[in-house]
Amino acid sequence: MLLTLGLVLLLILLVTKKGGGKLVPNAWQSVVELIYDFVLNLVNEQIGGPSANVKQKFFPCILVTFTFLLFCNLQGMIPFSFTVTSHFLITLALSFSLFIGITIVGFQRHGLHFFSFLLPAGVPLPLAPFLVLLELISHCFRALSSGIRLFANMMAGHSLVKILSGFAWTMLFMNNIFYFIGDLGPLFIVLALTGLELGVAILQAYVFTILICIYLNDAINLH
């Protein structure tokens, strides 16, 4: 995690070392601007209602979250490296801390009226206790679902690539021409899965971030 943060800070430092970016961006500056614009558009699209000034308060947190997860996931694709997001305690701690922060934001904006999300308008009184319980469980489960989704996708993909890579490596070094020829199939599958895992690494960082934006929107607008 420290290595990931170091890489992120190094990338930002390369872009802003002279007090700002270049008028004609180089490759590194283009990457940073792409991430910045992508997250900014995500915040503007998913968080409705508040003015731009209110949205900008949440933008730094969401930008850091997306960038950190993106670098963690991509760093895990390097051979002999370590995938931080494939460990449940890491993803659970991240999702729980963000969930607590979003809940605090909801109370700061609405006070005790924040509890109104537990009971939609127009619900018959006899059904109210059941709906309150269901809404409360659903709301609290958000803290688990984001972390579980990220952990499960990263862990499953990496485990599959590791198993097939070990199988292909064993077949390559068997002293038999048929094993060597038969190894080409698993080898191509491993290459294809590696490309798929790169896409999953980017997609899971996006999914986690967009869920945080949706939860923030619900806390701010009580949808």
mmCIF file of C-alpha atoms in Angstrom, residues 1-211:
data_model
loop_
_atom_site.group_PDB
_atom_site.id
_atom_site.type_symbol
_atom_site.label_atom_id
_atom_site.label_comp_id
_atom_site.label_asym_id
_atom_site.label_seq_id
_atom_site.Cartn_x
_atom_site.Cartn_y
_atom_site.Cartn_z
ATOM 1 C CA MET A 1 0.000 0.000 0.000
ATOM 2 C CA LEU A 2 2.889 2.359 0.738
ATOM 3 C CA LEU A 3 4.428 1.448 -2.609
ATOM 4 C CA THR A 4 1.132 2.207 -4.339
ATOM 5 C CA LEU A 5 0.846 5.590 -2.628
ATOM 6 C CA GLY A 6 4.466 6.291 -3.544
ATOM 7 C CA LEU A 7 3.786 5.547 -7.214
ATOM 8 C CA VAL A 8 0.708 7.786 -7.215
ATOM 9 C CA LEU A 9 2.599 10.658 -5.595
ATOM 10 C CA LEU A 10 5.522 10.170 -7.983
ATOM 11 C CA LEU A 11 3.190 10.370 -10.968
ATOM 12 C CA ILE A 12 1.589 13.579 -9.644
ATOM 13 C CA LEU A 13 5.049 15.003 -8.887
ATOM 14 C CA LEU A 14 6.236 14.343 -12.441
ATOM 15 C CA VAL A 15 3.295 16.324 -13.780
ATOM 16 C CA THR A 16 3.340 19.248 -11.323
ATOM 17 C CA LYS A 17 7.048 19.561 -10.488
ATOM 18 C CA LYS A 18 7.278 22.995 -12.166
ATOM 19 C CA GLY A 19 4.166 24.390 -10.560
ATOM 20 C CA GLY A 20 1.753 23.091 -13.177
ATOM 21 C CA GLY A 21 1.337 21.019 -16.287
ATOM 22 C CA LYS A 22 2.577 21.773 -19.785
ATOM 23 C CA LEU A 23 0.400 23.428 -22.394
ATOM 24 C CA VAL A 24 1.064 20.453 -24.675
ATOM 25 C CA PRO A 25 0.800 17.502 -22.277
ATOM 26 C CA ASN A 26 3.270 14.642 -22.349
ATOM 27 C CA ALA A 27 2.296 11.013 -21.756
ATOM 28 C CA TRP A 28 2.352 11.230 -17.938
ATOM 29 C CA GLN A 29 0.348 14.440 -17.839
ATOM 30 C CA SER A 30 -2.186 12.938 -20.236
ATOM 31 C CA VAL A 31 -2.692 9.992 -17.854
ATOM 32 C CA VAL A 32 -3.250 12.290 -14.874
ATOM 33 C CA GLU A 33 -5.629 14.548 -16.819
ATOM 34 C CA LEU A 34 -7.541 11.509 -18.084
ATOM 35 C CA ILE A 35 -8.038 10.180 -14.543
ATOM 36 C CA TYR A 36 -8.958 13.639 -13.243
ATOM 37 C CA ASP A 37 -11.539 14.322 -15.973
ATOM 38 C CA PHE A 38 -12.966 10.817 -15.697
ATOM 39 C CA VAL A 39 -13.591 11.072 -11.942
ATOM 40 C CA LEU A 40 -14.860 14.658 -12.245
ATOM 41 C CA ASN A 41 -17.450 13.620 -14.830
ATOM 42 C CA LEU A 42 -18.396 10.664 -12.647
ATOM 43 C CA VAL A 43 -19.034 12.925 -9.655
ATOM 44 C CA ASN A 44 -21.052 15.422 -11.704
ATOM 45 C CA GLU A 45 -23.194 12.694 -13.267
ATOM 46 C CA GLN A 46 -23.866 10.568 -10.187
ATOM 47 C CA ILE A 47 -24.251 13.205 -7.464
ATOM 48 C CA GLY A 48 -27.278 15.296 -8.334
ATOM 49 C CA GLY A 49 -28.923 18.283 -6.711
ATOM 50 C CA PRO A 50 -26.123 20.167 -4.942
ATOM 51 C CA SER A 51 -24.258 23.004 -6.561
ATOM 52 C CA ALA A 52 -20.806 22.557 -8.021
ATOM 53 C CA ASN A 53 -19.203 23.908 -4.849
ATOM 54 C CA VAL A 54 -20.852 21.202 -2.743
ATOM 55 C CA LYS A 55 -19.802 18.465 -5.167
ATOM 56 C CA GLN A 56 -16.213 19.693 -5.127
ATOM 57 C CA LYS A 57 -16.016 18.950 -1.400
ATOM 58 C CA PHE A 58 -16.381 15.241 -2.136
ATOM 59 C CA PHE A 59 -14.314 15.180 -5.327
ATOM 60 C CA PRO A 60 -10.851 14.875 -3.674
ATOM 61 C CA CYS A 61 -11.912 11.865 -1.598
ATOM 62 C CA ILE A 62 -13.445 10.119 -4.603
ATOM 63 C CA LEU A 63 -10.442 10.916 -6.799
ATOM 64 C CA VAL A 64 -7.990 9.511 -4.237
ATOM 65 C CA THR A 65 -10.152 6.404 -3.763
ATOM 66 C CA PHE A 66 -10.332 5.669 -7.488
ATOM 67 C CA THR A 67 -6.636 6.346 -8.104
ATOM 68 C CA PHE A 68 -5.540 4.258 -5.114
ATOM 69 C CA LEU A 69 -7.691 1.277 -6.122
ATOM 70 C CA LEU A 70 -6.650 1.559 -9.769
ATOM 71 C CA PHE A 71 -2.953 1.505 -8.918
ATOM 72 C CA CYS A 72 -3.421 -1.309 -6.372
ATOM 73 C CA ASN A 73 -5.246 -3.459 -8.912
ATOM 74 C CA LEU A 74 -2.807 -2.794 -11.743
ATOM 75 C CA GLN A 75 0.206 -3.246 -9.483
ATOM 76 C CA GLY A 76 -1.101 -6.698 -8.610
ATOM 77 C CA MET A 77 -0.790 -7.719 -12.275
ATOM 78 C CA ILE A 78 3.005 -7.374 -12.169
ATOM 79 C CA PRO A 79 4.643 -10.821 -11.720
ATOM 80 C CA PHE A 80 5.872 -11.551 -8.169
ATOM 81 C CA SER A 81 4.073 -8.480 -6.834
ATOM 82 C CA PHE A 82 1.328 -8.283 -4.197
ATOM 83 C CA THR A 83 -2.356 -7.533 -4.792
ATOM 84 C CA VAL A 84 -3.618 -5.473 -1.860
ATOM 85 C CA THR A 85 -7.243 -5.554 -2.963
ATOM 86 C CA SER A 86 -7.356 -9.370 -3.020
ATOM 87 C CA HIS A 87 -7.406 -9.391 0.794
ATOM 88 C CA PHE A 88 -10.824 -9.086 2.385
ATOM 89 C CA LEU A 89 -9.712 -7.125 5.469
ATOM 90 C CA ILE A 90 -8.231 -4.378 3.292
ATOM 91 C CA THR A 91 -11.309 -3.944 1.104
ATOM 92 C CA LEU A 92 -13.654 -4.276 4.088
ATOM 93 C CA ALA A 93 -11.773 -1.598 6.053
ATOM 94 C CA LEU A 94 -11.911 0.717 3.031
ATOM 95 C CA SER A 95 -15.631 0.183 2.408
ATOM 96 C CA PHE A 96 -16.509 0.505 6.109
ATOM 97 C CA SER A 97 -14.562 3.749 6.541
ATOM 98 C CA LEU A 98 -16.213 5.270 3.458
ATOM 99 C CA PHE A 99 -19.640 4.063 4.627
ATOM 100 C CA ILE A 100 -19.123 5.724 8.019
ATOM 101 C CA GLY A 101 -18.019 8.936 6.299
ATOM 102 C CA ILE A 102 -21.076 8.929 4.020
ATOM 103 C CA THR A 103 -23.364 8.391 7.023
ATOM 104 C CA ILE A 104 -21.741 11.335 8.805
ATOM 105 C CA VAL A 105 -22.313 13.494 5.704
ATOM 106 C CA GLY A 106 -25.988 12.497 5.732
ATOM 107 C CA PHE A 107 -26.402 13.491 9.389
ATOM 108 C CA GLN A 108 -24.548 16.766 8.835
ATOM 109 C CA ARG A 109 -26.869 17.771 5.986
ATOM 110 C CA HIS A 110 -30.193 16.497 7.337
ATOM 111 C CA GLY A 111 -29.782 15.906 11.085
ATOM 112 C CA LEU A 112 -32.274 13.398 12.492
ATOM 113 C CA HIS A 113 -34.338 13.773 9.319
ATOM 114 C CA PHE A 114 -31.713 11.503 7.744
ATOM 115 C CA PHE A 115 -33.604 8.558 9.285
ATOM 116 C CA SER A 116 -36.501 9.303 6.936
ATOM 117 C CA PHE A 117 -34.837 7.134 4.279
ATOM 118 C CA LEU A 118 -35.841 4.121 6.384
ATOM 119 C CA LEU A 119 -39.550 4.742 5.747
ATOM 120 C CA PRO A 120 -40.657 5.762 2.224
ATOM 121 C CA ALA A 121 -43.608 8.121 1.953
ATOM 122 C CA GLY A 122 -47.091 6.635 1.678
ATOM 123 C CA VAL A 123 -46.269 3.307 3.364
ATOM 124 C CA PRO A 124 -49.197 1.761 5.328
ATOM 125 C CA LEU A 125 -48.619 1.889 9.071
ATOM 126 C CA PRO A 126 -48.842 -1.909 9.657
ATOM 127 C CA LEU A 127 -45.974 -2.454 7.176
ATOM 128 C CA ALA A 128 -43.793 0.293 8.635
ATOM 129 C CA PRO A 129 -41.826 -1.860 11.166
ATOM 130 C CA PHE A 130 -40.962 -4.443 8.500
ATOM 131 C CA LEU A 131 -39.914 -1.839 5.937
ATOM 132 C CA VAL A 132 -37.796 0.035 8.482
ATOM 133 C CA LEU A 133 -35.986 -3.199 9.348
ATOM 134 C CA LEU A 134 -35.454 -4.115 5.702
ATOM 135 C CA GLU A 135 -34.226 -0.642 4.769
ATOM 136 C CA LEU A 136 -31.857 -0.589 7.749
ATOM 137 C CA ILE A 137 -30.382 -3.984 6.825
ATOM 138 C CA SER A 138 -30.091 -2.925 3.188
ATOM 139 C CA HIS A 139 -28.395 0.337 4.165
ATOM 140 C CA CYS A 140 -25.893 -1.330 6.511
ATOM 141 C CA PHE A 141 -25.142 -4.082 4.002
ATOM 142 C CA ARG A 142 -23.675 -1.447 1.687
ATOM 143 C CA ALA A 143 -20.602 -1.386 3.913
ATOM 144 C CA LEU A 144 -20.074 -5.094 3.209
ATOM 145 C CA SER A 145 -21.166 -5.365 -0.417
ATOM 146 C CA SER A 146 -18.595 -2.950 -1.858
ATOM 147 C CA GLY A 147 -15.685 -4.615 -0.071
ATOM 148 C CA ILE A 148 -16.866 -8.149 -0.857
ATOM 149 C CA ARG A 149 -17.388 -7.368 -4.554
ATOM 150 C CA LEU A 150 -13.905 -5.891 -4.947
ATOM 151 C CA PHE A 151 -12.205 -8.666 -2.947
ATOM 152 C CA ALA A 152 -14.056 -11.512 -4.682
ATOM 153 C CA ASN A 153 -13.393 -10.296 -8.231
ATOM 154 C CA MET A 154 -9.700 -9.650 -7.664
ATOM 155 C CA MET A 155 -9.120 -12.850 -5.666
ATOM 156 C CA ALA A 156 -10.988 -15.128 -8.099
ATOM 157 C CA GLY A 157 -9.264 -13.767 -11.196
ATOM 158 C CA HIS A 158 -5.789 -13.890 -9.707
ATOM 159 C CA SER A 159 -6.315 -17.399 -8.348
ATOM 160 C CA LEU A 160 -7.449 -18.660 -11.757
ATOM 161 C CA VAL A 161 -4.453 -17.097 -13.516
ATOM 162 C CA LYS A 162 -2.087 -18.560 -10.906
ATOM 163 C CA ILE A 163 -3.519 -22.092 -11.190
ATOM 164 C CA LEU A 164 -3.425 -22.136 -14.996
ATOM 165 C CA SER A 165 0.054 -20.575 -15.063
ATOM 166 C CA GLY A 166 1.382 -23.282 -12.736
ATOM 167 C CA PHE A 167 -0.253 -25.956 -14.885
ATOM 168 C CA ALA A 168 1.216 -24.527 -18.097
ATOM 169 C CA TRP A 169 4.665 -24.112 -16.520
ATOM 170 C CA THR A 170 4.676 -27.761 -15.370
ATOM 171 C CA MET A 171 3.724 -29.035 -18.819
ATOM 172 C CA LEU A 172 6.428 -26.953 -20.504
ATOM 173 C CA PHE A 173 9.222 -28.648 -18.541
ATOM 174 C CA MET A 174 8.027 -32.231 -18.901
ATOM 175 C CA ASN A 175 10.385 -34.271 -21.069
ATOM 176 C CA ASN A 176 7.708 -35.187 -23.565
ATOM 177 C CA ILE A 177 6.959 -33.561 -26.900
ATOM 178 C CA PHE A 178 3.220 -34.200 -26.536
ATOM 179 C CA TYR A 179 3.093 -32.314 -23.226
ATOM 180 C CA PHE A 180 4.962 -29.396 -24.841
ATOM 181 C CA ILE A 181 2.535 -29.257 -27.785
ATOM 182 C CA GLY A 182 -0.456 -29.630 -25.488
ATOM 183 C CA ASP A 183 0.864 -26.784 -23.338
ATOM 184 C CA LEU A 184 0.197 -24.216 -26.059
ATOM 185 C CA GLY A 185 -3.528 -24.296 -25.265
ATOM 186 C CA PRO A 186 -3.185 -23.460 -21.536
ATOM 187 C CA LEU A 187 -0.482 -20.925 -22.393
ATOM 188 C CA PHE A 188 -2.774 -18.990 -24.756
ATOM 189 C CA ILE A 189 -5.563 -19.201 -22.166
ATOM 190 C CA VAL A 190 -3.238 -17.703 -19.553
ATOM 191 C CA LEU A 191 -2.351 -14.841 -21.918
ATOM 192 C CA ALA A 192 -6.027 -14.206 -22.641
ATOM 193 C CA LEU A 193 -6.908 -14.287 -18.934
ATOM 194 C CA THR A 194 -4.087 -11.853 -18.189
ATOM 195 C CA GLY A 195 -5.592 -9.374 -20.632
ATOM 196 C CA LEU A 196 -9.023 -9.983 -19.121
ATOM 197 C CA GLU A 197 -7.648 -9.382 -15.621
ATOM 198 C CA LEU A 198 -6.218 -6.029 -16.722
ATOM 199 C CA GLY A 199 -9.707 -5.027 -17.797
ATOM 200 C CA VAL A 200 -11.200 -6.332 -14.552
ATOM 201 C CA ALA A 201 -8.614 -4.358 -12.528
ATOM 202 C CA ILE A 202 -9.737 -1.101 -14.155
ATOM 203 C CA LEU A 203 -13.428 -2.037 -14.080
ATOM 204 C CA GLN A 204 -13.455 -2.907 -10.361
ATOM 205 C CA ALA A 205 -11.874 0.417 -9.431
ATOM 206 C CA TYR A 206 -14.601 2.110 -11.496
ATOM 207 C CA VAL A 207 -17.430 0.017 -9.967
ATOM 208 C CA PHE A 208 -16.262 0.699 -6.393
ATOM 209 C CA THR A 209 -15.996 4.424 -7.108
ATOM 210 C CA ILE A 210 -19.383 4.723 -8.806
ATOM 211 C CA LEU A 211 -21.029 2.899 -5.882
#
